[in-house]
Amino acid sequence: MKNSTNSPLEKIFPVCHRLVTPEKWNLLVGTLAGNEQWEKLPEAIASQSQNLALPPYLAELATLEAAVWACRNEPVKPPAKTEEKKLNPSLQILNCTWRNLANMLAPEAQQQPAPEPGEETLLVWLGPRSGRVRVQAATADDLLALKITAEQLAIGPTALEFGVAVANMHRVVEEARKKGLILAPEPLLVRDREKFTPQTKEFKRFLTPRVFTLQWHITQACDLNCKHCYDRSSRHTMSLERAFQVLDQLESFCDSRQVRGKVTFTGGNPLLYPQFNTLYRETVKRGFPVGILGNPASRERMEELVAIQAPTFYQVSLEGVPEHNDFVRQAGYFERVLAFLPILKELGIFSQVMLTLTRDNMAQVLPLGEILRDKADLFTFNRLSAVGEGAQLLMPDPAEYQAFLREYMQETGNNPVLGLKDNLINIIRDEKGRKPFGGCTGFGCGAGFNFATLLSDGELHACRKFPSYLGNIYREGLAAAYDSPAGKRYRAGSAGCRSCKLLPACGGCQAVIYSSGLDPAHDRDPYCFYAQAPAQP
């Protein structure tokens, strides 16, 4: 065989060819019966490595280059669509005894770490969207995701068996999907494109969620008597049997819509539900990540949950500095929360603090944020929805709220505990040329879209903060209630936002619109201050 730069073997193995002398290269390729035996070059290199004093890693590098060539030129192309989660059929897994081999293929290889002895697994695959060959050293998360998918492991039972967080297992699979290592069906929860038309590519990601969250008010029982409580009505406590039926419906709904489910238990105080631990374990076993919106609990109570599996987060509420908070919630409650937060930190549970913003406590938000610095993992707020007991409280003045929001956004750069939640923050981000964020539910106002609220008597609402009835899960079922005309109406949001650039990530707050005496289907959030907002129809 001629030692020509146009030789197919030199195209297949360009790095190997560059690393050996022409004489040695000719000896190696001379052992092959022709170009059609290119796959045997790694074997030839291994057999001649000592005789020709070749780099000790060269045979494995040749195996890698052969895999890249095969993936690029003889690909098993990933299908455009799939009806089930599965491995990318183009994926090749190479178990190597040398590390950093992938660096040798990079254009800037001389600036990368050189090969060194050590076990490493390399992944070679064809990107399903880009059509380009990708090569990378597999991480532990990659290998876990591939194992879960290849062996069709049930995430819930596997997580409980090995003590791995359900949320982490979902995360590694999702990251592998984003890389293209795993193929998955497209989710079927999609915004109405006639009503939600992204004007720039930054907003396209808010049209299709891959997670559906059920905020589950498992009981009305509560050990507090807050002045802004949305619902203090008497409702039947859900039996454990019916609670398991809800999980059945949630599983079926998520499977049929090709999304992952997530459960947030709340109440009342969810820990007062008589069989909470049993329901909590079953929810985790079904593969649903679980968060808790509740009140402070004892360390022993939290250890019971951690023994099953730590919640993805635990959220408590504060309504301002101590005096005001205890007036709204209960005497001594502020100190109870501050004593509880270290328990969450010690147990490795992500801690969130939520404030319901009113005219009376708006000026206390940033001072409270300073108190919570280094004590909580996240502090956010929601504007008051003046329904239920909250109708007795005052909503902030819109102009004053805008000024507060701008001050809050400035302070987020100085205090890491301050989080973003209100959809209207996207107005300020747009003014500053920054990318939009997901707002209240990660998809703007997600009422009845990627989020729904289940009450203890089976009522399903688009949002807990205002009456937004979709149906009863006992009678109509979750899927039918979600697909109801009411569900479509809440998902559509306000006609007043229809042509707004920010709509996919915003939509204002339907609860605030409602509690301001306006129509969530027609009127825009009265606190909206977007200069480019469309004229109200």
Coordinates of C-alpha atoms in Angstrom, one line a residue:
M1 CA 0.0 0.0 0.0
K2 CA 1.3 3.5 -0.9
N3 CA 1.9 5.9 2.0
S4 CA -0.3 8.6 0.5
T5 CA -2.2 11.3 2.4
N6 CA -5.2 10.3 0.3
S7 CA -5.2 6.8 1.5
P8 CA -8.5 5.8 3.1
L9 CA -6.6 4.3 6.1
E10 CA -5.0 7.7 6.7
K11 CA -8.4 9.3 6.6
I12 CA -9.8 6.8 9.1
F13 CA -6.8 7.0 11.4
P14 CA -5.4 10.5 10.9
V15 CA -4.1 10.9 14.5
C16 CA -2.5 7.5 14.6
H17 CA -0.9 8.1 11.2
R18 CA 0.6 11.4 12.5
L19 CA 2.1 9.8 15.6
V20 CA 4.2 7.2 13.8
T21 CA 6.9 7.4 11.2
P22 CA 6.1 6.6 7.5
E23 CA 8.2 3.5 7.7
K24 CA 6.4 2.1 10.7
W25 CA 3.0 3.1 9.2
N26 CA 3.8 1.1 6.0
L27 CA 4.8 -1.9 8.1
L28 CA 1.5 -1.7 10.0
V29 CA -0.8 -1.3 7.0
G30 CA 1.2 -3.9 5.2
T31 CA -0.1 -6.6 7.6
L32 CA -3.6 -5.9 6.3
A33 CA -5.1 -7.5 3.2
G34 CA -6.3 -4.2 1.9
N35 CA -8.3 -1.1 2.8
E36 CA -11.4 -3.2 3.5
Q37 CA -9.7 -4.6 6.5
W38 CA -9.3 -1.2 8.2
E39 CA -11.2 -2.4 11.2
K40 CA -8.2 -4.7 12.0
L41 CA -5.7 -2.0 12.2
P42 CA -6.1 -1.6 16.0
E43 CA -5.3 -5.3 16.4
A44 CA -2.3 -5.0 14.1
I45 CA -1.0 -2.1 16.2
A46 CA -1.5 -4.1 19.4
S47 CA 0.5 -7.0 18.0
Q48 CA 3.3 -4.9 16.7
S49 CA 3.4 -2.3 19.6
Q50 CA 6.6 -3.6 21.2
N51 CA 8.4 -4.6 18.0
L52 CA 7.9 -1.2 16.5
A53 CA 8.3 0.8 19.8
L54 CA 4.9 2.4 19.2
P55 CA 3.2 4.6 21.8
P56 CA 1.6 2.2 24.3
Y57 CA -1.9 3.8 23.9
L58 CA -1.9 3.8 20.1
A59 CA -4.0 0.6 19.7
E60 CA -6.8 2.1 21.9
L61 CA -6.5 5.4 20.0
A62 CA -6.9 3.5 16.8
T63 CA -10.0 1.8 18.2
L64 CA -11.4 5.2 19.0
E65 CA -10.7 6.6 15.6
A66 CA -12.3 3.5 14.0
A67 CA -15.4 4.1 16.1
V68 CA -15.6 7.7 15.1
W69 CA -15.2 6.8 11.4
A70 CA -17.9 4.1 11.6
C71 CA -20.2 6.5 13.3
R72 CA -19.7 9.2 10.7
N73 CA -19.6 7.1 7.6
E74 CA -21.6 3.9 8.4
P75 CA -24.0 5.3 10.9
V76 CA -27.0 3.7 12.4
K77 CA -28.9 7.0 12.3
P78 CA -31.0 7.9 15.3
P79 CA -34.7 8.0 14.3
A80 CA -36.4 11.4 14.0
K81 CA -39.0 10.3 16.5
T82 CA -39.4 7.5 19.0
E83 CA -42.3 6.2 20.9
E84 CA -40.3 4.9 23.8
K85 CA -37.2 5.9 25.8
K86 CA -34.2 4.0 24.5
L87 CA -30.5 4.3 23.9
N88 CA -29.3 6.1 20.8
P89 CA -28.7 3.3 18.3
S90 CA -25.5 4.9 17.1
L91 CA -23.9 4.8 20.5
Q92 CA -20.6 3.0 20.9
I93 CA -19.1 2.4 24.3
L94 CA -15.4 1.9 24.5
N95 CA -13.8 0.6 27.7
C96 CA -10.2 1.9 27.7
T97 CA -7.1 1.4 29.9
W98 CA -5.8 4.8 29.0
R99 CA -7.3 8.2 29.9
N100 CA -7.5 11.4 27.9
L101 CA -7.6 9.6 24.5
A102 CA -10.5 11.8 23.4
N103 CA -8.3 14.8 23.8
M104 CA -6.1 13.5 21.0
L105 CA -8.9 14.0 18.5
A106 CA -9.3 17.7 19.4
P107 CA -7.8 20.4 17.1
E108 CA -6.0 21.8 20.0
A109 CA -4.7 18.4 21.2
Q110 CA -1.2 19.7 22.1
Q111 CA -2.8 21.9 24.7
Q112 CA -4.8 19.1 26.3
P113 CA -3.7 16.6 28.9
A114 CA -1.7 13.7 27.4
P115 CA -2.8 10.1 27.6
E116 CA -2.0 8.4 30.8
P117 CA -2.6 4.9 32.2
G118 CA -6.0 4.5 33.9
E119 CA -9.4 3.1 33.2
E120 CA -11.8 5.3 31.3
T121 CA -15.0 4.7 29.3
L122 CA -15.5 6.6 26.1
L123 CA -18.8 7.3 24.4
V124 CA -19.1 7.8 20.7
W125 CA -22.4 8.7 19.1
L126 CA -24.2 10.6 16.5
G127 CA -26.1 13.7 17.7
P128 CA -29.8 13.2 16.9
R129 CA -30.3 16.8 16.0
S130 CA -26.9 18.0 14.8
G131 CA -26.0 14.8 12.9
R132 CA -22.4 15.3 14.2
V133 CA -20.2 12.7 15.8
R134 CA -19.7 13.4 19.5
V135 CA -16.9 11.8 21.6
Q136 CA -16.6 12.2 25.4
A137 CA -15.4 10.4 28.4
A138 CA -18.4 9.0 30.2
T139 CA -19.3 10.4 33.6
A140 CA -20.8 8.3 36.4
D141 CA -24.1 10.1 35.7
D142 CA -23.9 9.1 32.0
L143 CA -23.3 5.4 32.9
L144 CA -26.2 5.5 35.4
A145 CA -28.5 6.9 32.8
L146 CA -27.5 4.4 30.2
K147 CA -28.0 1.5 32.7
I148 CA -31.5 2.8 33.8
T149 CA -32.5 3.1 30.1
A150 CA -31.0 -0.1 28.8
E151 CA -32.3 -2.2 31.6
Q152 CA -35.6 -0.4 31.8
L153 CA -35.2 0.1 35.6
A154 CA -38.1 1.5 37.5
I155 CA -36.7 4.7 39.0
G156 CA -38.7 4.7 42.3
P157 CA -37.9 1.2 43.5
T158 CA -34.3 1.5 42.3
A159 CA -33.8 4.8 44.1
L160 CA -35.2 3.3 47.4
E161 CA -33.0 0.2 47.0
F162 CA -29.7 2.0 46.5
G163 CA -30.5 5.2 48.5
V164 CA -30.3 7.5 45.5
A165 CA -32.6 10.5 45.3
V166 CA -35.4 10.0 42.8
A167 CA -34.8 13.6 41.5
N168 CA -31.2 12.8 40.8
M169 CA -32.0 9.7 38.8
H170 CA -34.5 11.7 36.7
R171 CA -31.9 14.4 36.4
V172 CA -29.1 12.1 35.0
V173 CA -31.5 10.6 32.5
E174 CA -32.7 14.0 31.4
E175 CA -29.1 15.2 31.0
A176 CA -28.3 12.1 28.9
R177 CA -31.3 12.9 26.7
K178 CA -30.1 16.4 26.2
K179 CA -26.7 15.1 25.1
G180 CA -28.4 12.7 22.7
L181 CA -27.2 9.5 24.4
I182 CA -30.8 8.6 25.1
L183 CA -33.8 9.1 22.8
A184 CA -37.2 9.9 24.3
P185 CA -40.7 10.7 22.9
E186 CA -41.5 14.4 22.6
P187 CA -43.8 15.6 25.4
L188 CA -47.4 16.1 24.6
L189 CA -48.0 19.1 26.9
V190 CA -47.6 21.9 24.5
R191 CA -48.8 25.5 24.5
D192 CA -51.4 26.5 21.9
R193 CA -49.2 27.9 19.1
E194 CA -52.0 30.2 18.0
K195 CA -52.0 31.9 21.3
F196 CA -48.4 31.5 22.3
T197 CA -46.1 32.5 19.4
P198 CA -42.5 33.0 20.5
Q199 CA -41.1 36.0 18.8
T200 CA -37.5 35.1 19.5
K201 CA -35.8 31.7 20.0
E202 CA -35.1 32.4 23.7
F203 CA -38.9 31.9 24.4
K204 CA -39.3 28.6 22.5
R205 CA -38.2 26.6 25.4
F206 CA -41.2 27.7 27.4
L207 CA -43.7 26.1 25.1
T208 CA -43.1 22.4 26.0
P209 CA -42.5 21.3 29.6
R210 CA -41.1 17.8 30.3
V211 CA -42.4 17.9 33.9
F212 CA -45.9 18.1 35.3
T213 CA -46.2 19.2 39.0
L214 CA -49.1 18.2 41.2
Q215 CA -49.4 20.5 44.2
W216 CA -51.3 18.1 46.5
H217 CA -53.1 19.6 49.5
I218 CA -53.4 16.3 51.3
T219 CA -55.2 17.7 54.4
Q220 CA -56.8 20.9 55.6
A221 CA -55.6 20.3 59.1
C222 CA -53.1 23.0 60.2
D223 CA -51.4 24.1 63.4
L224 CA -51.5 27.8 62.4
N225 CA -54.2 30.4 61.8
C226 CA -52.6 32.7 59.2
K227 CA -54.4 36.0 58.4
H228 CA -53.8 35.5 54.6
C229 CA -54.9 31.8 54.3
Y230 CA -56.4 31.1 50.9
D231 CA -58.8 28.4 52.1
R232 CA -59.9 27.6 55.7
S233 CA -62.9 25.7 54.6
S234 CA -63.8 22.3 55.9
R235 CA -63.0 19.5 53.5
H236 CA -62.9 15.8 53.8
T237 CA -59.5 14.3 54.4
M238 CA -58.5 12.0 51.6
S239 CA -58.3 8.3 52.6
L240 CA -55.0 6.5 51.9
E241 CA -56.8 4.2 49.4
R242 CA -58.0 7.2 47.4
A243 CA -54.5 8.8 47.7
F244 CA -53.0 5.7 46.1
Q245 CA -55.7 6.0 43.4
V246 CA -54.5 9.5 42.8
L247 CA -51.0 8.2 42.3
D248 CA -52.3 5.7 39.8
Q249 CA -54.0 8.5 37.8
L250 CA -50.9 10.7 38.0
E251 CA -48.7 7.8 36.6
S252 CA -51.2 7.2 33.8
F253 CA -51.5 10.9 33.0
C254 CA -47.7 11.5 32.8
D255 CA -47.2 8.3 30.8
S256 CA -49.9 9.3 28.3
R257 CA -48.5 12.9 28.0
Q258 CA -44.8 11.7 27.8
V259 CA -43.8 13.9 30.8
R260 CA -42.3 13.2 34.2
G261 CA -44.4 13.8 37.3
K262 CA -43.5 15.7 40.4
V263 CA -45.5 15.9 43.6
T264 CA -45.4 18.7 46.2
F265 CA -47.2 17.9 49.4
T266 CA -48.9 20.7 51.3
G267 CA -52.0 21.4 53.2
G268 CA -52.9 22.7 55.8
N269 CA -49.8 21.1 57.2
P270 CA -49.1 17.9 55.3
L271 CA -47.3 16.3 58.1
L272 CA -50.6 16.2 60.1
Y273 CA -52.0 13.8 57.5
P274 CA -52.4 10.6 59.6
Q275 CA -50.6 8.3 57.2
F276 CA -48.2 10.7 55.6
N277 CA -45.1 8.5 55.9
T278 CA -46.9 5.7 54.1
L279 CA -48.1 8.0 51.3
Y280 CA -44.7 9.7 51.1
R281 CA -42.9 6.3 50.7
E282 CA -45.4 5.2 48.0
T283 CA -45.0 8.4 46.1
V284 CA -41.3 8.0 46.0
K285 CA -41.6 4.4 45.1
R286 CA -43.7 5.4 42.1
G287 CA -40.7 7.5 40.9
F288 CA -42.1 11.0 41.7
P289 CA -39.7 13.5 43.2
V290 CA -41.4 14.9 46.3
G291 CA -41.2 18.4 47.8
I292 CA -43.0 19.6 50.9
L293 CA -44.6 23.0 51.7
G294 CA -45.2 22.8 55.4
N295 CA -44.4 24.2 58.9
P296 CA -41.4 23.6 61.0
A297 CA -41.1 20.1 62.4
S298 CA -38.9 18.3 64.9
R299 CA -35.6 16.8 63.9
E300 CA -36.9 13.4 64.7
R301 CA -39.9 13.9 62.4
M302 CA -37.6 15.0 59.5
E303 CA -35.3 12.0 60.1
E304 CA -38.3 9.7 59.6
L305 CA -38.7 11.2 56.1
V306 CA -35.0 11.2 55.4
A307 CA -34.9 7.5 56.3
I308 CA -37.3 6.9 53.4
Q309 CA -35.7 9.5 51.2
A310 CA -35.0 13.2 51.7
P311 CA -37.5 15.5 50.0
T312 CA -36.2 17.5 47.1
F313 CA -36.9 20.6 49.1
Y314 CA -38.8 21.7 52.2
Q315 CA -40.5 25.1 52.1
V316 CA -41.6 27.2 55.1
S317 CA -43.2 30.6 55.1
L318 CA -42.2 33.9 56.8
E319 CA -44.2 37.1 56.3
G320 CA -41.6 39.7 57.3
V321 CA -39.5 40.6 60.2
P322 CA -40.3 38.9 63.6
E323 CA -43.0 41.2 64.9
H324 CA -45.0 41.4 61.7
N325 CA -44.5 37.7 60.9
D326 CA -45.8 36.6 64.2
F327 CA -48.8 38.9 63.9
V328 CA -49.8 37.3 60.6
R329 CA -48.9 33.7 61.5
Q330 CA -48.5 32.9 65.2
A331 CA -46.6 34.2 68.2
G332 CA -43.1 32.7 68.2
Y333 CA -43.3 31.3 64.7
F334 CA -40.4 33.4 63.4
E335 CA -38.1 31.8 65.9
R336 CA -39.5 28.4 65.2
V337 CA -38.5 28.8 61.5
L338 CA -35.0 30.1 62.3
A339 CA -34.5 27.1 64.6
F340 CA -35.8 24.7 61.9
L341 CA -33.6 25.9 59.0
P342 CA -30.4 24.5 60.6
I343 CA -32.0 21.1 60.9
L344 CA -32.8 21.0 57.2
K345 CA -29.2 22.0 56.4
E346 CA -27.7 19.3 58.7
L347 CA -30.0 16.7 57.1
G348 CA -29.0 17.8 53.6
I349 CA -32.5 19.1 52.6
F350 CA -32.7 22.1 50.4
S351 CA -34.5 24.8 52.3
Q352 CA -36.9 27.4 50.8
V353 CA -38.6 30.3 52.5
M354 CA -41.7 31.9 50.9
L355 CA -43.3 35.3 51.7
T356 CA -46.7 36.4 50.6
L357 CA -46.1 40.0 49.6
T358 CA -48.7 42.6 50.8
R359 CA -48.7 46.4 51.2
D360 CA -47.7 46.0 54.8
N361 CA -44.7 43.8 54.4
M362 CA -43.2 44.8 51.1
A363 CA -40.6 47.0 52.8
Q364 CA -39.6 44.0 54.9
V365 CA -38.6 41.7 52.1
L366 CA -35.0 42.8 51.7
P367 CA -34.4 43.1 55.4
L368 CA -35.8 39.5 55.8
G369 CA -33.5 38.4 53.0
E370 CA -30.5 39.7 55.0
I371 CA -31.7 37.7 58.0
L372 CA -32.0 34.6 55.9
R373 CA -28.6 35.0 54.2
D374 CA -26.5 31.9 55.0
K375 CA -29.5 30.4 56.8
A376 CA -31.8 29.3 53.9
D377 CA -31.0 28.0 50.4
L378 CA -33.6 30.1 48.7
F379 CA -36.0 33.0 49.6
T380 CA -38.7 34.1 47.2
F381 CA -42.1 35.8 47.4
N382 CA -45.5 35.8 45.8
R383 CA -47.8 38.7 45.5
L384 CA -50.9 38.4 47.7
S385 CA -54.0 36.9 46.2
A386 CA -56.8 38.6 48.0
V387 CA -59.1 35.6 48.4
G388 CA -60.1 33.7 51.4
E389 CA -58.7 35.2 54.6
G390 CA -56.3 37.2 52.3
A391 CA -59.2 39.4 51.3
Q392 CA -58.8 41.3 54.6
L393 CA -55.2 42.3 53.6
L394 CA -54.1 45.0 51.3
M395 CA -52.3 44.5 48.0
P396 CA -49.4 46.8 47.2
D397 CA -49.7 49.9 45.1
P398 CA -48.7 49.0 41.5
A399 CA -46.2 51.9 41.1
E400 CA -44.6 51.2 44.5
Y401 CA -44.4 47.5 43.6
Q402 CA -42.6 48.3 40.4
A403 CA -40.0 50.4 42.3
F404 CA -39.7 47.6 44.9
L405 CA -39.2 45.0 42.1
R406 CA -36.4 47.0 40.6
E407 CA -34.7 47.4 43.9
Y408 CA -35.1 43.7 44.6
M409 CA -33.5 42.8 41.3
Q410 CA -30.5 45.0 42.1
E411 CA -30.1 43.3 45.4
T412 CA -30.1 39.8 44.0
G413 CA -26.6 40.4 42.9
N414 CA -25.5 41.1 46.5
N415 CA -27.5 38.4 48.4
P416 CA -27.4 34.9 46.9
V417 CA -30.5 33.7 48.9
L418 CA -32.8 36.0 47.0
G419 CA -34.6 34.0 44.3
L420 CA -36.7 34.9 41.3
K421 CA -40.4 33.9 41.0
D422 CA -42.7 36.7 40.0
N423 CA -43.3 36.5 36.2
L424 CA -43.1 40.3 35.9
I425 CA -39.4 40.1 36.7
N426 CA -39.1 39.2 33.0
I427 CA -39.9 42.8 32.2
I428 CA -36.8 44.1 34.0
R429 CA -34.7 41.3 32.5
D430 CA -35.9 42.3 29.0
E431 CA -35.1 45.9 29.6
K432 CA -31.5 44.9 30.5
G433 CA -31.2 42.6 27.5
R434 CA -31.0 39.5 29.6
K435 CA -32.6 36.2 28.7
P436 CA -36.0 35.4 30.2
F437 CA -36.5 33.1 33.1
G438 CA -39.3 30.7 33.7
G439 CA -41.2 32.7 36.3
C440 CA -43.7 31.2 38.7
T441 CA -43.8 27.6 37.4
G442 CA -40.8 27.6 35.1
F443 CA -43.2 28.2 32.2
G444 CA -44.6 31.6 33.1
C445 CA -48.1 31.3 34.5
G446 CA -48.4 27.5 34.4
A447 CA -51.9 27.4 35.8
G448 CA -53.5 24.3 34.4
F449 CA -50.5 23.8 32.1
N450 CA -47.5 22.2 33.7
F451 CA -49.0 22.6 37.2
A452 CA -52.3 21.9 38.9
T453 CA -53.5 21.8 42.5
L454 CA -55.4 18.9 44.1
L455 CA -57.4 19.5 47.2
S456 CA -58.1 16.9 49.9
D457 CA -61.7 16.3 48.7
G458 CA -60.6 15.6 45.2
E459 CA -61.2 19.0 43.6
L460 CA -58.6 19.9 41.0
H461 CA -57.8 23.5 40.4
A462 CA -55.5 25.3 37.9
C463 CA -53.9 27.3 40.8
R464 CA -54.3 27.2 44.6
K465 CA -54.3 31.0 44.9
F466 CA -57.7 31.6 43.4
P467 CA -60.9 29.6 42.6
S468 CA -59.9 27.8 39.3
Y469 CA -61.9 24.6 39.3
L470 CA -61.1 22.1 36.6
G471 CA -63.1 19.1 37.9
N472 CA -63.1 16.4 40.6
I473 CA -60.4 13.7 40.3
Y474 CA -62.8 11.2 41.9
R475 CA -65.5 11.8 39.3
E476 CA -63.9 13.1 36.1
G477 CA -60.4 11.8 36.7
L478 CA -57.1 13.8 36.3
A479 CA -56.9 13.6 32.5
A480 CA -60.5 14.6 31.8
A481 CA -60.2 17.5 34.3
Y482 CA -57.0 18.7 32.7
D483 CA -58.5 18.5 29.2
S484 CA -61.7 20.2 30.3
P485 CA -62.9 23.6 28.7
A486 CA -61.9 25.2 32.0
G487 CA -58.4 23.8 31.8
K488 CA -58.0 25.1 28.3
R489 CA -59.2 28.5 29.4
Y490 CA -56.7 28.8 32.2
R491 CA -53.9 27.5 30.0
A492 CA -54.7 30.2 27.4
G493 CA -54.3 33.0 30.0
S494 CA -55.3 36.5 29.4
A495 CA -56.2 37.8 25.9
G496 CA -54.7 41.0 27.0
C497 CA -51.2 39.4 26.9
R498 CA -51.8 37.5 23.6
S499 CA -49.3 39.3 21.3
C500 CA -46.8 40.2 24.0
K501 CA -43.2 39.2 23.4
L502 CA -42.9 38.0 27.0
L503 CA -46.0 35.9 27.1
P504 CA -44.4 32.4 26.9
A505 CA -42.4 33.2 30.1
C506 CA -44.8 35.5 31.8
G507 CA -48.6 36.0 31.4
G508 CA -48.7 37.9 34.7
C509 CA -50.5 36.3 37.6
Q510 CA -54.0 35.1 37.1
A511 CA -54.6 34.9 40.8
V512 CA -53.8 38.6 41.2
I513 CA -55.9 39.5 38.2
Y514 CA -58.9 37.6 39.7
S515 CA -58.4 39.1 43.2
S516 CA -58.3 42.6 41.7
G517 CA -61.8 42.1 40.4
L518 CA -60.7 41.5 36.8
D519 CA -61.2 38.6 34.4
P520 CA -58.1 36.3 34.0
A521 CA -59.3 35.3 30.6
H522 CA -59.4 38.9 29.3
D523 CA -57.6 41.4 31.5
R524 CA -53.9 41.8 31.9
D525 CA -52.2 41.7 35.3
P526 CA -52.8 45.2 36.7
Y527 CA -49.2 45.3 37.9
C528 CA -47.8 44.9 34.5
F529 CA -45.4 47.8 33.6
Y530 CA -44.0 46.5 30.3
A531 CA -43.6 49.5 28.0
Q532 CA -44.0 47.2 24.9
A533 CA -47.1 45.5 26.2
P534 CA -49.9 45.3 23.6
A535 CA -53.0 47.5 23.9
Q536 CA -55.7 46.0 26.1
P537 CA -58.3 44.5 23.8

